Amino acid sequence: MSDGRRPAFDDRLVLAVETSCDDTCAAVVDGDGVVHSNVVSSQAVHDAYGGVVPEIAARHHLERIDAVVAAALRGAGADLADVSAVAVTRGPGLTGALLVGLQAAKAIALTRGLPLVAVDHLHGHVAACELAPLRFAPPYVTLVASGGHTFLARVQEDGRWRALGGTRDDAAGEAIDKGARLLGLPYPGGPALERLAAAGDPLSHDFPTARGVPGLDCSFSGLKTALLHRLRDLDPDAAAEGAAPASRLPEQVRADVAAAYQRAVVETLVPRVREALAHTGLRRLAIGGGVAANGALRERVGALDAEVAIPDRALCTDNAAMIAAAARRCAPLPPAEALACDAYASGERELVG
Ligand code: KG4
Ligand code: ZN
């Protein structure tokens, strides 16, 4: 606030920026984990290409980032004078997209003399459950399932975490997006698949759930192939007649297939979660990542015999409030390092707690 009225939380506000994929995000969060604003500007342009086009994503971030940051500050009733640190996603993600957020955050931090905290996107998904009102505290087991990553980890008392298992091939969200595409649904597939599945029977088809994969890992590639084969069985002439796999199926059949496919994703993940709880001896579980916005998964996980933290849907899909949550644990970069801080697309840093 620039008129001398400063809110009680002003000295502990973190402004966070997240641009790792196709959502331009900024948020204002205080030291108690209260989210004062959480602005997400989704790019509705990628559907025509069936997935995110990195170059287009970066350009859209560039066009929107200033307005999104301004909207986050406005929504929090704050201005930059009220902000005590700037947090930003450094990776993993699309390099060009990440760089837009990183440069914006650096510019704000350096011109205002504020500390810059560079955060790993996956740490953000893990930390979403630590925001108000849940304020879930370690130790806990976390399942993060997003479009690019799927893993189970044990979050220790000091906030560091150890990966317990991951995916052998596709991420859960990737499997959902590819399945949704086969069913003729728009990108991103998750919300559309969930809507279609609502009218279907989850037991109508039997899809594989990768029970044979050892340890706490999971796999989704067989599921995706099984869906393609099932759609071919349901309309054997589609390919020869130039029709898309599910385009000629009755709506109820598509809904049944969607519900069974969604069930298979959930039933691939949930047994692993149960095993991870047994393996660690912890009875505390959190979920995060875009797939954790799925109602069927939330319901199944919520019924497990454990204390379960299920963040609001808006804190599961990509957002900047979760980046502020993770930043509360990280040391700010010294000014020289902040200036030089680069983005990373992927790499071993992903799973280091
Ligand atoms: O975490 P996120 O927003 O971005 C990444 O870091 O990847 O996750 C995006 C993924 C996409 O695959 C999207 O289809 C999926 O999360 N998703 C959902 C739902 N909402 C988003 N999957 C299932 N049900 C949903 N309601
Ligand atoms: Zn994400």
Short mmCIF file of C-alpha atoms and ligand atoms in Angstrom, two decimals:
data_model
loop_
_atom_site.label_atom_id
_atom_site.label_comp_id
_atom_site.label_asym_id
_atom_site.label_seq_id
_atom_site.Cartn_x
_atom_site.Cartn_y
_atom_site.Cartn_z
CA MET A 1 0.00 0.00 0.00
CA SER A 2 1.45 3.34 -0.96
CA ASP A 3 -0.70 5.63 1.19
CA GLY A 4 1.02 4.88 4.48
CA ARG A 5 -1.52 2.25 5.58
CA ARG A 6 0.45 -0.93 5.75
CA PRO A 7 -1.22 -4.29 6.44
CA ALA A 8 -0.11 -6.19 9.52
CA PHE A 9 1.65 -8.85 7.47
CA ASP A 10 3.58 -6.39 5.29
CA ASP A 11 7.12 -7.16 6.43
CA ARG A 12 6.69 -10.85 5.65
CA LEU A 13 5.08 -10.79 2.22
CA VAL A 14 6.66 -12.89 -0.49
CA LEU A 15 5.91 -12.11 -4.12
CA ALA A 16 6.24 -15.31 -6.16
CA VAL A 17 6.42 -15.82 -9.91
CA GLU A 18 5.98 -19.10 -11.81
CA THR A 19 6.25 -19.53 -15.58
CA SER A 20 7.63 -23.05 -16.03
CA CYS A 21 5.05 -24.21 -18.58
CA ASP A 22 1.99 -22.52 -20.08
CA ASP A 23 0.48 -20.73 -17.07
CA THR A 24 1.68 -17.25 -16.22
CA CYS A 25 1.42 -17.10 -12.42
CA ALA A 26 2.11 -14.63 -9.62
CA ALA A 27 1.08 -14.76 -5.98
CA VAL A 28 1.49 -12.93 -2.71
CA VAL A 29 1.86 -15.10 0.40
CA ASP A 30 2.76 -14.15 3.95
CA GLY A 31 5.09 -15.79 6.44
CA ASP A 32 2.21 -17.71 8.02
CA GLY A 33 1.42 -19.36 4.70
CA VAL A 34 -1.71 -17.28 4.12
CA VAL A 35 -2.32 -16.77 0.40
CA HIS A 36 -3.25 -13.11 -0.18
CA SER A 37 -3.53 -13.50 -3.94
CA ASN A 38 -2.89 -16.27 -6.44
CA VAL A 39 -3.23 -15.18 -10.06
CA VAL A 40 -3.03 -17.71 -12.91
CA SER A 41 -3.31 -16.65 -16.52
CA SER A 42 -3.72 -19.78 -18.62
CA GLN A 43 -2.72 -19.74 -22.26
CA ALA A 44 -5.66 -21.10 -24.21
CA VAL A 45 -3.62 -21.19 -27.41
CA HIS A 46 -1.93 -24.58 -27.21
CA ASP A 47 -4.97 -26.82 -27.79
CA ALA A 48 -4.74 -26.33 -31.55
CA TYR A 49 -1.30 -28.01 -31.43
CA GLY A 50 -2.31 -30.82 -29.06
CA GLY A 51 0.26 -29.78 -26.46
CA VAL A 52 2.34 -26.85 -25.24
CA VAL A 53 4.51 -25.19 -27.91
CA PRO A 54 7.56 -23.84 -26.02
CA GLU A 55 8.15 -20.81 -28.24
CA ILE A 56 4.51 -19.73 -28.07
CA ALA A 57 4.43 -20.27 -24.30
CA ALA A 58 7.48 -18.03 -23.80
CA ARG A 59 6.02 -15.26 -25.95
CA HIS A 60 2.73 -15.33 -24.07
CA HIS A 61 4.52 -15.18 -20.72
CA LEU A 62 6.39 -12.12 -21.97
CA GLU A 63 3.15 -10.42 -22.96
CA ARG A 64 1.41 -11.18 -19.67
CA ILE A 65 3.94 -11.27 -16.88
CA ASP A 66 3.78 -7.56 -15.94
CA ALA A 67 -0.01 -7.54 -15.80
CA VAL A 68 -0.11 -10.80 -13.82
CA VAL A 69 2.38 -9.51 -11.22
CA ALA A 70 0.42 -6.24 -10.98
CA ALA A 71 -2.83 -8.20 -10.53
CA ALA A 72 -1.28 -10.31 -7.75
CA LEU A 73 -0.13 -7.21 -5.87
CA ARG A 74 -3.48 -5.51 -6.39
CA GLY A 75 -5.34 -8.61 -5.25
CA ALA A 76 -3.28 -8.67 -2.06
CA GLY A 77 -3.87 -4.97 -1.43
CA ALA A 78 -0.12 -4.52 -1.49
CA ASP A 79 2.56 -2.91 -3.59
CA LEU A 80 6.25 -3.61 -4.00
CA ALA A 81 7.07 -1.57 -0.89
CA ASP A 82 5.25 -4.23 1.14
CA VAL A 83 7.21 -7.12 -0.31
CA SER A 84 10.17 -8.52 1.59
CA ALA A 85 11.36 -11.17 -0.89
CA VAL A 86 10.79 -12.31 -4.46
CA ALA A 87 10.52 -16.04 -5.17
CA VAL A 88 10.68 -17.55 -8.62
CA THR A 89 10.66 -20.95 -10.29
CA ARG A 90 14.08 -21.76 -11.69
CA GLY A 91 13.31 -25.21 -13.14
CA PRO A 92 12.47 -27.79 -14.25
CA GLY A 93 10.33 -26.66 -17.15
CA LEU A 94 10.54 -25.07 -20.59
CA THR A 95 13.72 -23.00 -20.65
CA GLY A 96 12.33 -20.07 -22.63
CA ALA A 97 9.22 -19.95 -20.45
CA LEU A 98 11.24 -20.16 -17.22
CA LEU A 99 13.55 -17.36 -18.35
CA VAL A 100 10.67 -14.90 -18.69
CA GLY A 101 9.63 -15.38 -15.06
CA LEU A 102 13.23 -15.45 -13.89
CA GLN A 103 14.10 -12.18 -15.64
CA ALA A 104 10.95 -10.50 -14.33
CA ALA A 105 11.68 -11.65 -10.77
CA LYS A 106 15.32 -10.60 -11.03
CA ALA A 107 14.35 -7.17 -12.32
CA ILE A 108 11.96 -6.62 -9.42
CA ALA A 109 14.40 -7.96 -6.82
CA LEU A 110 17.41 -6.06 -8.07
CA THR A 111 15.69 -2.73 -8.68
CA ARG A 112 13.96 -2.88 -5.26
CA GLY A 113 16.95 -4.28 -3.39
CA LEU A 114 14.97 -7.38 -2.39
CA PRO A 115 16.32 -10.89 -1.83
CA LEU A 116 15.69 -13.33 -4.67
CA VAL A 117 14.79 -16.92 -3.81
CA ALA A 118 15.10 -19.39 -6.72
CA VAL A 119 12.82 -22.38 -6.22
CA ASP A 120 12.48 -25.81 -7.83
CA HIS A 121 9.01 -26.26 -9.32
CA LEU A 122 8.66 -29.72 -7.79
CA HIS A 123 9.47 -28.39 -4.34
CA GLY A 124 6.55 -26.04 -4.96
CA HIS A 125 4.16 -28.92 -5.66
CA VAL A 126 5.40 -30.67 -2.51
CA ALA A 127 5.03 -27.53 -0.35
CA ALA A 128 1.50 -26.60 -1.52
CA CYS A 129 0.04 -28.59 1.40
CA GLU A 130 1.99 -26.43 3.84
CA LEU A 131 0.02 -23.30 2.94
CA ALA A 132 -2.99 -22.14 5.00
CA PRO A 133 -5.47 -23.41 5.85
CA LEU A 134 -3.94 -26.93 5.83
CA ARG A 135 -0.49 -25.92 7.14
CA PHE A 136 0.53 -29.59 6.93
CA ALA A 137 3.91 -30.04 8.59
CA PRO A 138 6.59 -32.67 7.96
CA PRO A 139 7.19 -35.50 8.32
CA TYR A 140 4.84 -36.82 5.66
CA VAL A 141 4.71 -38.90 2.52
CA THR A 142 3.89 -36.90 -0.60
CA LEU A 143 2.54 -37.96 -3.96
CA VAL A 144 3.24 -35.41 -6.67
CA ALA A 145 1.53 -36.17 -9.97
CA SER A 146 1.74 -33.54 -12.68
CA GLY A 147 2.04 -33.29 -16.44
CA GLY A 148 5.81 -33.68 -16.42
CA HIS A 149 6.55 -35.61 -13.21
CA THR A 150 5.15 -38.28 -10.95
CA PHE A 151 6.88 -39.35 -7.76
CA LEU A 152 6.47 -40.37 -4.15
CA ALA A 153 8.76 -38.87 -1.53
CA ARG A 154 9.25 -38.78 2.19
CA VAL A 155 9.42 -35.21 3.45
CA GLN A 156 11.56 -35.12 6.56
CA GLU A 157 11.22 -32.98 9.65
CA ASP A 158 13.76 -30.45 8.32
CA GLY A 159 11.83 -30.10 5.06
CA ARG A 160 14.37 -32.02 2.97
CA TRP A 161 12.94 -34.93 1.08
CA ARG A 162 13.92 -38.28 -0.27
CA ALA A 163 12.36 -39.81 -3.38
CA LEU A 164 10.71 -43.17 -2.71
CA GLY A 165 9.58 -43.97 -6.24
CA GLY A 166 8.82 -42.42 -9.60
CA THR A 167 7.49 -43.36 -12.98
CA ARG A 168 9.27 -45.67 -15.38
CA ASP A 169 7.93 -43.82 -18.42
CA ASP A 170 5.14 -41.25 -18.68
CA ALA A 171 4.01 -38.97 -15.88
CA ALA A 172 0.43 -39.50 -14.70
CA GLY A 173 -0.66 -36.20 -16.23
CA GLU A 174 1.01 -37.09 -19.50
CA ALA A 175 -0.94 -40.37 -19.56
CA ILE A 176 -4.13 -38.45 -18.87
CA ASP A 177 -3.41 -35.87 -21.57
CA LYS A 178 -2.54 -38.54 -24.16
CA GLY A 179 -5.60 -40.61 -23.25
CA ALA A 180 -7.80 -37.53 -23.42
CA ARG A 181 -6.41 -36.72 -26.85
CA LEU A 182 -7.25 -40.23 -28.10
CA LEU A 183 -10.77 -39.62 -26.82
CA GLY A 184 -10.94 -36.41 -28.85
CA LEU A 185 -10.78 -34.10 -25.84
CA PRO A 186 -9.00 -30.72 -25.76
CA TYR A 187 -5.63 -29.98 -24.12
CA PRO A 188 -4.99 -30.03 -21.18
CA GLY A 189 -6.85 -33.29 -20.97
CA GLY A 190 -7.34 -33.68 -17.21
CA PRO A 191 -10.34 -31.45 -16.57
CA ALA A 192 -12.05 -32.54 -19.81
CA LEU A 193 -11.45 -36.22 -19.10
CA GLU A 194 -12.83 -35.81 -15.59
CA ARG A 195 -15.98 -34.12 -16.95
CA LEU A 196 -16.55 -36.85 -19.55
CA ALA A 197 -15.82 -39.59 -17.02
CA ALA A 198 -18.50 -38.21 -14.67
CA ALA A 199 -21.19 -39.70 -16.95
CA GLY A 200 -19.42 -43.03 -17.40
CA ASP A 201 -19.08 -46.35 -15.60
CA PRO A 202 -15.54 -46.80 -14.22
CA LEU A 203 -15.99 -50.59 -14.20
CA SER A 204 -17.09 -50.82 -17.84
CA HIS A 205 -13.59 -51.58 -19.13
CA ASP A 206 -10.60 -53.24 -17.58
CA PHE A 207 -7.38 -51.27 -18.17
CA PRO A 208 -3.93 -52.28 -16.85
CA THR A 209 -2.62 -50.69 -13.64
CA ALA A 210 1.05 -51.75 -13.84
CA ARG A 211 0.91 -53.92 -10.72
CA GLY A 212 3.98 -55.83 -11.88
CA VAL A 213 6.36 -52.86 -11.66
CA PRO A 214 8.75 -53.47 -8.75
CA GLY A 215 9.31 -51.20 -5.77
CA LEU A 216 7.33 -47.98 -5.42
CA ASP A 217 7.61 -47.06 -9.09
CA CYS A 218 4.69 -46.90 -11.46
CA SER A 219 4.26 -47.02 -15.23
CA PHE A 220 1.68 -45.60 -17.59
CA SER A 221 2.86 -46.50 -21.08
CA GLY A 222 0.95 -49.83 -21.16
CA LEU A 223 -2.23 -48.05 -20.13
CA LYS A 224 -2.03 -45.60 -23.00
CA THR A 225 -1.44 -48.43 -25.51
CA ALA A 226 -4.32 -50.43 -24.02
CA LEU A 227 -6.61 -47.46 -24.56
CA LEU A 228 -5.60 -47.18 -28.20
CA HIS A 229 -6.28 -50.89 -28.74
CA ARG A 230 -9.64 -50.67 -26.96
CA LEU A 231 -10.75 -47.76 -29.12
CA ARG A 232 -9.72 -49.71 -32.23
CA ASP A 233 -11.79 -52.68 -31.01
CA LEU A 234 -14.77 -50.40 -30.46
CA ASP A 235 -14.59 -48.91 -33.97
CA PRO A 236 -12.38 -51.21 -36.08
CA ASP A 237 -12.98 -49.31 -39.33
CA ALA A 238 -12.15 -45.84 -38.00
CA ALA A 239 -8.51 -45.74 -39.13
CA ALA A 240 -9.20 -47.21 -42.58
CA GLU A 241 -11.98 -44.69 -43.11
CA GLY A 242 -9.84 -41.77 -41.98
CA ALA A 243 -11.75 -41.13 -38.72
CA ALA A 244 -10.09 -40.24 -35.40
CA PRO A 245 -10.09 -43.19 -32.92
CA ALA A 246 -13.08 -42.23 -30.74
CA SER A 247 -14.82 -39.76 -33.02
CA ARG A 248 -17.64 -42.07 -34.12
CA LEU A 249 -18.37 -43.72 -30.78
CA PRO A 250 -21.66 -42.99 -28.99
CA GLU A 251 -21.25 -40.44 -26.18
CA GLN A 252 -22.05 -43.02 -23.49
CA VAL A 253 -19.34 -45.36 -24.78
CA ARG A 254 -16.78 -42.52 -24.75
CA ALA A 255 -17.85 -41.61 -21.21
CA ASP A 256 -17.51 -45.25 -20.07
CA VAL A 257 -14.03 -45.52 -21.59
CA ALA A 258 -13.02 -42.17 -20.00
CA ALA A 259 -14.25 -43.28 -16.58
CA ALA A 260 -12.44 -46.62 -16.82
CA TYR A 261 -9.25 -44.96 -18.03
CA GLN A 262 -9.36 -42.39 -15.19
CA ARG A 263 -9.95 -45.22 -12.74
CA ALA A 264 -6.88 -47.05 -14.06
CA VAL A 265 -4.70 -43.95 -13.50
CA VAL A 266 -6.03 -43.62 -9.95
CA GLU A 267 -5.63 -47.37 -9.28
CA THR A 268 -2.04 -47.22 -10.54
CA LEU A 269 -1.19 -44.45 -8.08
CA VAL A 270 -3.17 -45.33 -4.94
CA PRO A 271 -1.63 -48.78 -4.20
CA ARG A 272 1.82 -47.16 -4.47
CA VAL A 273 0.77 -44.49 -2.01
CA ARG A 274 -0.47 -47.15 0.39
CA GLU A 275 2.78 -49.06 0.04
CA ALA A 276 4.82 -45.89 0.58
CA LEU A 277 2.96 -45.23 3.83
CA ALA A 278 3.62 -48.80 4.96
CA HIS A 279 7.27 -48.59 3.85
CA THR A 280 7.97 -45.38 5.79
CA GLY A 281 5.75 -46.21 8.76
CA LEU A 282 4.23 -42.73 8.42
CA ARG A 283 0.48 -42.23 8.61
CA ARG A 284 0.62 -38.74 7.15
CA LEU A 285 0.09 -38.10 3.46
CA ALA A 286 -0.09 -35.08 1.18
CA ILE A 287 -0.78 -34.88 -2.53
CA GLY A 288 0.13 -32.24 -5.10
CA GLY A 289 0.53 -31.54 -8.81
CA GLY A 290 -2.16 -31.05 -11.46
CA VAL A 291 -3.45 -34.61 -11.31
CA ALA A 292 -4.16 -34.10 -7.59
CA ALA A 293 -6.98 -31.81 -8.76
CA ASN A 294 -8.79 -34.93 -9.97
CA GLY A 295 -11.92 -35.68 -7.96
CA ALA A 296 -11.63 -39.47 -8.21
CA LEU A 297 -8.04 -39.41 -6.94
CA ARG A 298 -8.90 -36.96 -4.15
CA GLU A 299 -11.76 -39.19 -3.02
CA ARG A 300 -9.66 -42.38 -3.03
CA VAL A 301 -6.73 -40.77 -1.26
CA GLY A 302 -9.01 -39.08 1.25
CA ALA A 303 -10.38 -42.49 2.25
CA LEU A 304 -6.95 -43.95 3.07
CA ASP A 305 -6.20 -44.83 6.66
CA ALA A 306 -3.94 -41.84 7.27
CA GLU A 307 -3.99 -38.15 8.07
CA VAL A 308 -4.34 -36.75 4.56
CA ALA A 309 -3.68 -33.21 3.32
CA ILE A 310 -5.41 -32.46 0.04
CA PRO A 311 -4.75 -28.87 -1.05
CA ASP A 312 -7.37 -26.81 -2.80
CA ARG A 313 -7.49 -27.63 -6.54
CA ALA A 314 -6.03 -24.23 -7.43
CA LEU A 315 -2.97 -25.04 -5.33
CA CYS A 316 -2.49 -28.42 -7.06
CA THR A 317 -2.34 -27.22 -10.67
CA ASP A 318 0.52 -24.87 -11.50
CA ASN A 319 0.45 -21.69 -9.43
CA ALA A 320 2.84 -19.26 -7.78
CA ALA A 321 1.54 -19.55 -4.20
CA MET A 322 3.19 -22.97 -3.96
CA ILE A 323 6.46 -21.40 -5.10
CA ALA A 324 6.20 -18.92 -2.22
CA ALA A 325 5.52 -21.86 0.11
CA ALA A 326 8.69 -23.64 -0.99
CA ALA A 327 10.67 -20.38 -0.83
CA ARG A 328 10.00 -20.12 2.89
CA ARG A 329 12.52 -22.95 3.30
CA CYS A 330 15.24 -21.71 0.92
CA ALA A 331 18.01 -19.22 1.55
CA PRO A 332 17.90 -16.19 -0.76
CA LEU A 333 20.68 -15.97 -3.33
CA PRO A 334 23.49 -13.49 -2.66
CA PRO A 335 23.05 -10.47 -5.02
CA ALA A 336 25.83 -11.51 -7.45
CA GLU A 337 24.38 -15.02 -7.74
CA ALA A 338 20.87 -13.65 -8.11
CA LEU A 339 22.00 -11.68 -11.14
CA ALA A 340 23.64 -14.72 -12.72
CA CYS A 341 20.94 -17.23 -11.75
CA ASP A 342 20.02 -19.34 -14.76
CA ALA A 343 17.05 -21.59 -15.51
CA TYR A 344 17.31 -25.36 -15.74
CA ALA A 345 15.05 -27.47 -17.94
CA SER A 346 15.49 -30.78 -16.12
CA GLY A 347 18.19 -32.72 -14.34
CA GLU A 348 19.17 -34.31 -11.11
CA ARG A 349 18.21 -31.22 -9.11
CA GLU A 350 14.60 -32.28 -9.66
CA LEU A 351 14.59 -34.88 -6.93
CA VAL A 352 17.02 -33.37 -4.47
CA GLY A 353 15.28 -32.23 -1.33
O1 KG4 B 1 1.09 -29.50 -12.14
P1 KG4 B 1 0.52 -29.14 -13.45
O2 KG4 B 1 -0.50 -28.03 -13.50
O3 KG4 B 1 1.63 -28.79 -14.49
C1 KG4 B 1 2.85 -29.50 -14.54
O4 KG4 B 1 3.73 -29.23 -13.71
O5 KG4 B 1 2.90 -30.39 -15.41
O6 KG4 B 1 -0.12 -30.49 -14.03
C2 KG4 B 1 -0.73 -30.49 -15.28
C3 KG4 B 1 -1.34 -31.85 -15.49
C4 KG4 B 1 -1.89 -32.02 -16.89
O7 KG4 B 1 -1.48 -33.28 -17.37
C5 KG4 B 1 -3.38 -31.98 -16.66
O8 KG4 B 1 -4.13 -32.68 -17.62
C6 KG4 B 1 -3.50 -32.58 -15.28
O9 KG4 B 1 -2.40 -32.06 -14.58
N1 KG4 B 1 -4.75 -32.21 -14.63
C7 KG4 B 1 -5.69 -33.11 -14.26
C8 KG4 B 1 -6.78 -32.35 -13.76
N2 KG4 B 1 -6.45 -31.04 -13.82
C9 KG4 B 1 -5.21 -30.97 -14.36
N3 KG4 B 1 -5.71 -34.45 -14.33
C10 KG4 B 1 -6.82 -35.07 -13.89
N4 KG4 B 1 -7.91 -34.43 -13.42
C11 KG4 B 1 -7.93 -33.08 -13.33
N5 KG4 B 1 -9.01 -32.46 -12.86
ZN ZN B 2 3.57 -28.31 -12.12
#
